[in-house]
């Protein structure tokens, strides 16, 4: 029987002395790698260039227009007494400039800038959401690996327990039912270990969508706390000023206001200026060259407001009312989510502290069982049982740590500080 106990000691020493995995990454490194590998992020980053082009186009809407035109022809005229032919030719150069278009260009430029700003906020929201998915995948992988290691340790202990019980059964010291119970418990742990292994494989496949390789660490990375002030008021205030989705919705309301001003410009006066030079000539004896210079200013004042414009303005007003309410709902939901996350983090911290204290009790229990075994008051089976309970407790602690970290990074995402 002593050889079984020695075998357990050797296995535990191997586990303890197992060299640490060297390939681990920080959360900041994970986000950088994800940014370099995410096709969605790359696609949206390239798409942002469109909005810069739109700004340039809006600024050019009111640039002067220069037109060069001309014609050449041949005419033949015949009467009862005469015949004549001539070749009229013309070259015309004109420059036109709008001096006032009812503020259409002004608000088009402002709107193009705001659309670009909104696109940047939406891009930031997309990035933070992709980063959060990558972080959660990384944390879940670490949790699964920790669970696998601890379950494997328990399975080794159960195997030795099963061997010991089998020997007892052969000596008729225990009943068949008692042996079957041990076999069933071993089968459950063996099945659970295989399930975790499959989950690890699936999780590794998932994390490859964010990275070009899979980290082999089984330790949680250091918290990326971003110097958080965990008071609800401070976090909510920060979120309202930095959450990219909120900022995007706020900008969109301004865009709608600018759209209304652009539509309204159709019913405002327009002032245009045009200057031109025209040369006409005809290769005949009776006609020569004639040059003409002109400069013309024009103003148009709508005397009747287009009903179409009024309807469009009304629709925009309805859109503004709708999106204003949506924004208020977003803000209310964000405040509630932040408060819920703070409560969740506080509960998880308390739970982890309690479980950590319980861990010390399990460790002391194992030491007591080992000392009792030396004096014959406890059996090896008692030590196995305590060690298995201890491993199950560590799995629970790893699960709480996983929940803590994921809640923490979700909070950073909600307030818009995941990347800052």
Coordinates of C-alpha atoms in Angstrom, one line a residue:
X1 CA 0.0 0.0 0.0
X2 CA 2.9 2.3 0.6
X3 CA 4.0 2.1 -3.0
X4 CA 0.6 3.7 -4.0
X5 CA 1.2 6.7 -1.7
X6 CA 4.7 7.1 -3.0
X7 CA 3.4 7.1 -6.6
X8 CA 1.1 10.0 -5.7
X9 CA 3.9 12.0 -4.1
X10 CA 6.0 11.6 -7.3
X11 CA 3.2 12.7 -9.5
X12 CA 2.4 15.7 -7.4
X13 CA 6.1 16.7 -7.4
X14 CA 6.2 16.4 -11.2
X15 CA 3.2 18.7 -11.4
X16 CA 4.7 21.2 -9.0
X17 CA 8.1 21.2 -10.6
X18 CA 6.6 21.4 -14.1
X19 CA 8.3 24.4 -15.9
X20 CA 6.2 27.4 -16.5
X21 CA 4.9 28.0 -20.0
X22 CA 6.9 30.9 -21.5
X23 CA 4.5 32.1 -24.2
X24 CA 2.1 34.4 -22.5
X25 CA 0.9 37.8 -23.6
X26 CA -0.5 40.9 -21.8
X27 CA -3.9 42.3 -22.5
X28 CA -2.3 45.3 -24.3
X29 CA -0.3 42.9 -26.5
X30 CA -3.5 40.9 -27.2
X31 CA -5.3 44.0 -28.5
X32 CA -2.4 45.0 -30.7
X33 CA -2.2 41.5 -32.2
X34 CA -6.0 41.4 -32.7
X35 CA -5.9 44.7 -34.5
X36 CA -3.3 43.4 -36.9
X37 CA -5.2 40.2 -37.6
X38 CA -8.9 41.2 -37.5
X39 CA -10.3 41.5 -41.1
X40 CA -13.3 43.4 -39.8
X41 CA -11.1 46.1 -38.1
X42 CA -8.9 46.3 -41.2
X43 CA -12.0 46.7 -43.5
X44 CA -13.5 49.5 -41.4
X45 CA -10.2 51.3 -41.1
X46 CA -9.9 51.4 -44.9
X47 CA -13.5 52.5 -45.2
X48 CA -12.8 55.6 -43.0
X49 CA -10.9 57.1 -46.0
X50 CA -14.3 57.5 -47.8
X51 CA -15.4 60.1 -45.2
X52 CA -12.2 62.2 -45.8
X53 CA -13.0 62.1 -49.5
X54 CA -16.5 63.3 -48.7
X55 CA -15.1 66.3 -46.8
X56 CA -13.0 67.2 -49.8
X57 CA -15.9 66.9 -52.1
X58 CA -18.1 69.1 -49.9
X59 CA -15.4 71.8 -49.9
X60 CA -15.3 71.7 -53.7
X61 CA -19.0 72.1 -54.2
X62 CA -18.7 75.8 -54.3
X63 CA -15.5 76.1 -56.3
X64 CA -15.6 78.3 -59.4
X65 CA -16.7 76.6 -62.6
X66 CA -14.6 77.2 -65.8
X67 CA -16.0 76.3 -69.1
X68 CA -14.4 76.4 -72.6
X69 CA -16.8 75.9 -75.5
X70 CA -16.8 76.7 -79.2
X71 CA -18.3 75.8 -82.5
X72 CA -17.5 75.8 -86.2
X73 CA -19.9 75.6 -89.1
X74 CA -20.5 76.1 -92.8
X75 CA -23.4 77.9 -94.2
X76 CA -24.5 78.4 -97.8
X77 CA -27.2 80.9 -98.8
X78 CA -28.8 81.4 -102.2
X79 CA -31.3 84.0 -103.5
X80 CA -32.7 84.9 -106.9
X81 CA -29.8 87.3 -107.5
X82 CA -27.0 86.2 -105.2
X83 CA -25.1 83.3 -103.7
X84 CA -23.0 83.5 -100.6
X85 CA -21.2 81.2 -98.2
X86 CA -19.6 81.8 -94.9
X87 CA -18.0 79.8 -92.0
X88 CA -19.1 81.0 -88.6
X89 CA -16.7 80.1 -85.7
X90 CA -16.9 80.8 -82.0
X91 CA -14.7 80.3 -78.9
X92 CA -16.3 81.0 -75.5
X93 CA -14.6 81.0 -72.1
X94 CA -16.7 81.5 -69.1
X95 CA -16.1 81.5 -65.3
X96 CA -19.0 81.1 -62.9
X97 CA -19.0 81.3 -59.1
X98 CA -21.8 81.0 -56.6
X99 CA -21.5 83.7 -54.0
X100 CA -24.4 82.5 -51.8
X101 CA -26.3 79.3 -52.0
X102 CA -28.5 79.6 -49.0
X103 CA -25.8 78.1 -46.7
X104 CA -26.0 74.8 -48.5
X105 CA -22.3 74.5 -49.0
X106 CA -21.5 75.7 -45.4
X107 CA -23.7 73.1 -43.8
X108 CA -22.6 70.4 -46.3
X109 CA -19.0 70.8 -45.1
X110 CA -20.0 70.8 -41.5
X111 CA -22.1 67.7 -42.1
X112 CA -19.3 65.9 -43.9
X113 CA -17.0 66.6 -41.0
X114 CA -19.5 65.3 -38.5
X115 CA -20.1 62.2 -40.6
X116 CA -16.4 61.6 -40.5
X117 CA -16.3 62.1 -36.7
X118 CA -19.3 59.8 -36.3
X119 CA -17.5 57.1 -38.4
X120 CA -14.5 57.3 -36.2
X121 CA -16.6 56.8 -33.1
X122 CA -18.3 53.8 -34.7
X123 CA -14.9 52.4 -35.7
X124 CA -13.7 52.8 -32.1
X125 CA -16.8 51.0 -30.8
X126 CA -16.2 48.2 -33.3
X127 CA -12.6 47.9 -32.2
X128 CA -13.4 47.8 -28.5
X129 CA -16.1 45.2 -29.1
X130 CA -13.7 43.0 -31.1
X131 CA -11.0 43.5 -28.5
X132 CA -13.4 42.5 -25.8
X133 CA -14.3 39.3 -27.7
X134 CA -10.6 38.5 -28.0
X135 CA -10.0 39.1 -24.3
X136 CA -12.9 36.9 -23.3
X137 CA -11.6 34.1 -25.5
X138 CA -8.2 34.4 -24.0
X139 CA -9.5 34.4 -20.4
X140 CA -11.8 31.4 -21.1
X141 CA -8.9 29.5 -22.6
X142 CA -6.8 30.1 -19.5
X143 CA -9.7 29.1 -17.3
X144 CA -10.2 25.8 -19.2
X145 CA -6.5 25.0 -19.0
X146 CA -6.5 25.5 -15.3
X147 CA -9.6 23.4 -14.9
X148 CA -8.0 20.7 -17.0
X149 CA -4.8 20.6 -15.0
X150 CA -6.7 20.4 -11.7
X151 CA -9.1 17.8 -13.0
X152 CA -6.2 15.7 -14.3
X153 CA -4.6 15.9 -10.8
X154 CA -7.9 14.7 -9.3
X155 CA -8.2 11.9 -11.9
X156 CA -4.7 10.6 -10.9
X157 CA -5.7 10.6 -7.3
X158 CA -9.0 8.8 -8.1
X159 CA -7.1 6.2 -10.1
X160 CA -4.9 5.5 -7.1
X161 CA -8.0 5.4 -5.0
X162 CA -9.6 2.9 -7.5
X163 CA -6.5 0.7 -7.4
X164 CA -6.5 0.8 -3.6
X165 CA -10.2 -0.1 -3.5
X166 CA -9.7 -2.9 -6.1
X167 CA -7.1 -4.4 -3.8
X168 CA -9.5 -4.2 -0.9
X169 CA -12.2 -5.8 -2.9
X170 CA -9.9 -8.6 -3.9
X171 CA -9.2 -9.2 -0.2
X172 CA -13.0 -9.1 0.5
X173 CA -12.6 -6.0 2.7
X174 CA -15.2 -4.0 0.8
X175 CA -18.4 -4.8 -1.0
X176 CA -19.0 -4.8 -4.8
X177 CA -21.3 -1.7 -4.4
X178 CA -18.6 0.3 -2.8
X179 CA -16.1 -0.6 -5.5
X180 CA -18.7 0.3 -8.2
X181 CA -19.1 3.7 -6.6
X182 CA -15.4 4.4 -6.9
X183 CA -15.4 3.3 -10.5
X184 CA -18.4 5.5 -11.3
X185 CA -16.7 8.5 -9.7
X186 CA -13.5 7.8 -11.7
X187 CA -15.5 7.5 -14.9
X188 CA -17.2 10.9 -14.2
X189 CA -13.9 12.6 -13.8
X190 CA -12.4 10.9 -16.8
X191 CA -15.4 12.0 -18.9
X192 CA -15.2 15.6 -17.6
X193 CA -11.5 15.7 -18.4
X194 CA -12.3 14.7 -22.0
X195 CA -15.0 17.3 -22.2
X196 CA -12.6 20.0 -21.0
X197 CA -10.1 18.9 -23.6
X198 CA -12.6 19.3 -26.4
X199 CA -13.6 22.7 -25.0
X200 CA -9.9 23.8 -25.0
X201 CA -9.5 22.7 -28.6
X202 CA -12.6 24.7 -29.6
X203 CA -11.4 27.7 -27.7
X204 CA -8.0 27.5 -29.3
X205 CA -9.7 27.5 -32.7
X206 CA -11.8 30.5 -31.7
X207 CA -8.8 32.6 -30.5
X208 CA -7.0 31.9 -33.8
X209 CA -9.7 34.2 -35.3
X210 CA -8.0 37.1 -33.4
X211 CA -4.4 35.9 -33.3
X212 CA -2.0 34.1 -35.6
X213 CA -1.0 31.7 -32.9
X214 CA -2.3 30.3 -29.6
X215 CA -0.6 31.4 -26.3
X216 CA 0.3 28.3 -24.2
X217 CA 0.0 30.0 -20.9
X218 CA -2.3 28.8 -18.2
X219 CA -2.0 31.9 -15.9
X220 CA -4.2 34.9 -16.0
X221 CA -2.5 38.1 -17.3
X222 CA -2.0 41.1 -15.0
X223 CA -5.1 43.3 -14.6
X224 CA -5.2 46.2 -17.0
X225 CA -6.9 48.5 -14.5
X226 CA -6.5 51.9 -16.4
X227 CA -6.5 53.6 -13.0
X228 CA -10.2 53.2 -12.6
X229 CA -12.1 55.3 -10.1
X230 CA -14.8 52.7 -9.1
X231 CA -17.3 55.3 -7.8
X232 CA -20.5 55.0 -9.9
X233 CA -20.7 58.8 -10.4
X234 CA -17.2 59.1 -11.8
X235 CA -17.6 56.1 -14.1
X236 CA -20.9 57.3 -15.5
X237 CA -19.6 60.8 -16.1
X238 CA -16.6 59.4 -17.9
X239 CA -18.7 57.0 -19.9
X240 CA -21.1 59.8 -21.1
X241 CA -18.0 61.7 -22.4
X242 CA -16.1 58.7 -23.8
X243 CA -18.3 55.8 -24.7
X244 CA -18.0 55.7 -28.5
X245 CA -21.6 54.5 -29.1
X246 CA -23.0 57.3 -27.1
X247 CA -20.7 59.8 -28.8
X248 CA -21.8 58.5 -32.2
X249 CA -25.5 58.9 -31.3
X250 CA -24.8 62.5 -30.1
X251 CA -23.0 63.4 -33.3
X252 CA -25.9 61.8 -35.4
X253 CA -28.3 64.3 -33.9
X254 CA -26.1 67.1 -35.1
X255 CA -25.9 65.6 -38.5
X256 CA -29.7 65.5 -38.7
X257 CA -29.8 69.2 -37.8
X258 CA -27.3 70.0 -40.5
X259 CA -29.4 67.9 -43.0
X260 CA -32.4 70.1 -42.1
X261 CA -30.5 73.3 -42.8
X262 CA -29.3 71.9 -46.2
X263 CA -32.9 71.1 -47.2
X264 CA -34.0 74.5 -46.0
X265 CA -31.4 76.2 -48.3
X266 CA -33.6 75.3 -51.3
X267 CA -36.0 78.1 -50.2
X268 CA -33.3 80.7 -49.6
X269 CA -32.0 83.2 -52.1
X270 CA -29.0 82.3 -54.4
X271 CA -26.4 84.8 -55.7
X272 CA -24.2 83.9 -58.7
X273 CA -21.5 85.7 -60.6
X274 CA -20.4 84.8 -64.2
X275 CA -17.6 86.4 -66.3
X276 CA -17.0 85.5 -69.9
X277 CA -15.0 86.1 -73.0
X278 CA -16.3 85.2 -76.5
X279 CA -14.7 85.5 -79.9
X280 CA -16.7 85.2 -83.1
X281 CA -15.4 85.3 -86.6
X282 CA -16.3 84.4 -90.2
X283 CA -13.9 84.0 -93.1
X284 CA -15.8 86.2 -95.6
X285 CA -15.2 89.6 -97.1
X286 CA -18.2 91.0 -95.3
X287 CA -17.5 89.8 -91.8
X288 CA -14.5 89.9 -89.6
X289 CA -13.5 89.2 -86.0
X290 CA -15.7 90.2 -83.1
X291 CA -14.7 89.9 -79.4
X292 CA -17.2 90.1 -76.6
X293 CA -16.5 90.5 -72.8
X294 CA -19.2 90.0 -70.2
X295 CA -19.7 89.9 -66.5
X296 CA -23.1 89.0 -65.1
X297 CA -24.4 88.9 -61.5
X298 CA -27.7 87.1 -60.8
X299 CA -29.9 86.6 -57.8
X300 CA -32.8 84.3 -57.5
X301 CA -35.3 84.5 -54.7
X302 CA -37.9 81.8 -54.2
X303 CA -41.3 83.4 -53.8
X304 CA -43.0 80.1 -52.9
X305 CA -41.7 77.6 -50.4
X306 CA -41.6 74.2 -51.9
X307 CA -44.0 71.8 -50.2
X308 CA -41.5 69.0 -50.9
X309 CA -38.9 70.9 -48.7
X310 CA -41.4 71.3 -45.9
X311 CA -42.2 67.6 -45.9
X312 CA -38.6 66.7 -45.9
X313 CA -37.9 69.1 -43.0
X314 CA -40.9 67.5 -41.1
X315 CA -39.5 64.0 -41.6
X316 CA -36.1 65.1 -40.4
X317 CA -37.7 66.6 -37.3
X318 CA -39.4 63.3 -36.6
X319 CA -36.1 61.5 -37.1
X320 CA -34.5 63.9 -34.6
X321 CA -37.2 63.3 -32.0
X322 CA -36.9 59.5 -32.5
X323 CA -33.1 59.5 -32.2
X324 CA -33.1 61.8 -29.2
X325 CA -35.3 59.3 -27.4
X326 CA -33.0 56.4 -28.5
X327 CA -30.0 58.3 -27.2
X328 CA -31.7 58.9 -23.8
X329 CA -32.5 55.2 -23.7
X330 CA -28.9 54.3 -24.5
X331 CA -27.7 56.5 -21.6
X332 CA -30.2 55.0 -19.2
X333 CA -29.2 51.5 -20.2
X334 CA -25.5 52.4 -19.9
X335 CA -26.0 53.8 -16.4
X336 CA -27.8 50.6 -15.4
X337 CA -25.2 48.4 -16.9
X338 CA -22.3 50.2 -15.2
X339 CA -24.1 50.0 -11.8
X340 CA -24.8 46.3 -12.3
X341 CA -21.2 45.6 -13.3
X342 CA -20.0 47.5 -10.2
X343 CA -22.3 45.4 -8.0
X344 CA -21.2 42.2 -9.8
X345 CA -17.5 43.1 -9.3
X346 CA -18.0 43.8 -5.6
X347 CA -19.8 40.5 -5.1
X348 CA -17.1 38.6 -7.0
X349 CA -14.3 40.2 -5.0
X350 CA -16.1 39.3 -1.7
X351 CA -16.8 35.7 -3.0
X352 CA -13.2 35.3 -4.1
X353 CA -12.0 36.5 -0.7
X354 CA -14.3 34.0 1.1
X355 CA -13.2 31.2 -1.2
X356 CA -9.5 32.1 -0.6
X357 CA -10.0 31.8 3.1
X358 CA -11.7 28.4 2.5
X359 CA -8.7 27.4 0.4
X360 CA -6.5 27.8 3.5
X361 CA -8.8 25.6 5.5
X362 CA -8.6 22.9 2.8
X363 CA -4.8 23.2 2.8
X364 CA -4.7 22.8 6.6
X365 CA -7.0 19.8 6.3
X366 CA -4.6 18.1 3.9
X367 CA -1.7 18.7 6.3
X368 CA -3.7 17.4 9.2
X369 CA -4.7 14.3 7.3
X370 CA -1.0 13.7 6.3
X371 CA 0.1 14.0 10.0
X372 CA -2.7 11.8 11.1
X373 CA -1.7 9.2 8.5
X374 CA 1.8 9.1 10.0
X375 CA 0.3 8.1 13.4
X376 CA -2.3 5.8 11.9
X377 CA -5.3 7.9 12.6
X378 CA -6.1 8.6 8.9
X379 CA -5.9 6.5 5.8
X380 CA -4.4 7.3 2.4
X381 CA -8.0 7.4 1.1
X382 CA -8.7 10.3 3.5
X383 CA -5.8 12.2 2.0
X384 CA -7.0 11.5 -1.5
X385 CA -10.4 12.7 -0.7
X386 CA -9.2 16.0 0.9
X387 CA -6.9 16.6 -2.1
X388 CA -9.7 16.1 -4.6
X389 CA -12.0 18.5 -2.7
X390 CA -9.1 21.0 -2.6
X391 CA -8.7 20.7 -6.4
X392 CA -12.4 21.2 -6.9
X393 CA -12.2 24.3 -4.8
X394 CA -9.3 25.6 -6.9
X395 CA -11.4 25.1 -10.0
X396 CA -14.2 27.2 -8.4
X397 CA -11.7 29.9 -7.5
X398 CA -10.4 29.9 -11.1
X399 CA -13.9 30.3 -12.3
X400 CA -14.5 33.3 -10.0
X401 CA -11.3 34.9 -11.2
X402 CA -12.4 34.4 -14.8
X403 CA -15.7 36.1 -14.0
X404 CA -13.9 38.9 -12.2
X405 CA -11.6 39.6 -15.1
X406 CA -14.3 39.4 -17.7
X407 CA -16.5 41.8 -15.7
X408 CA -13.6 44.2 -15.3
X409 CA -12.9 44.4 -19.1
X410 CA -16.6 44.6 -19.9
X411 CA -16.7 47.7 -17.5
X412 CA -13.7 49.2 -19.4
X413 CA -15.6 48.6 -22.6
X414 CA -18.8 50.2 -21.4
X415 CA -17.1 53.4 -20.2
X416 CA -15.0 53.6 -23.4
X417 CA -11.7 53.1 -21.7
X418 CA -10.6 49.7 -23.0
X419 CA -8.1 51.1 -25.4
X420 CA -7.1 54.3 -23.5

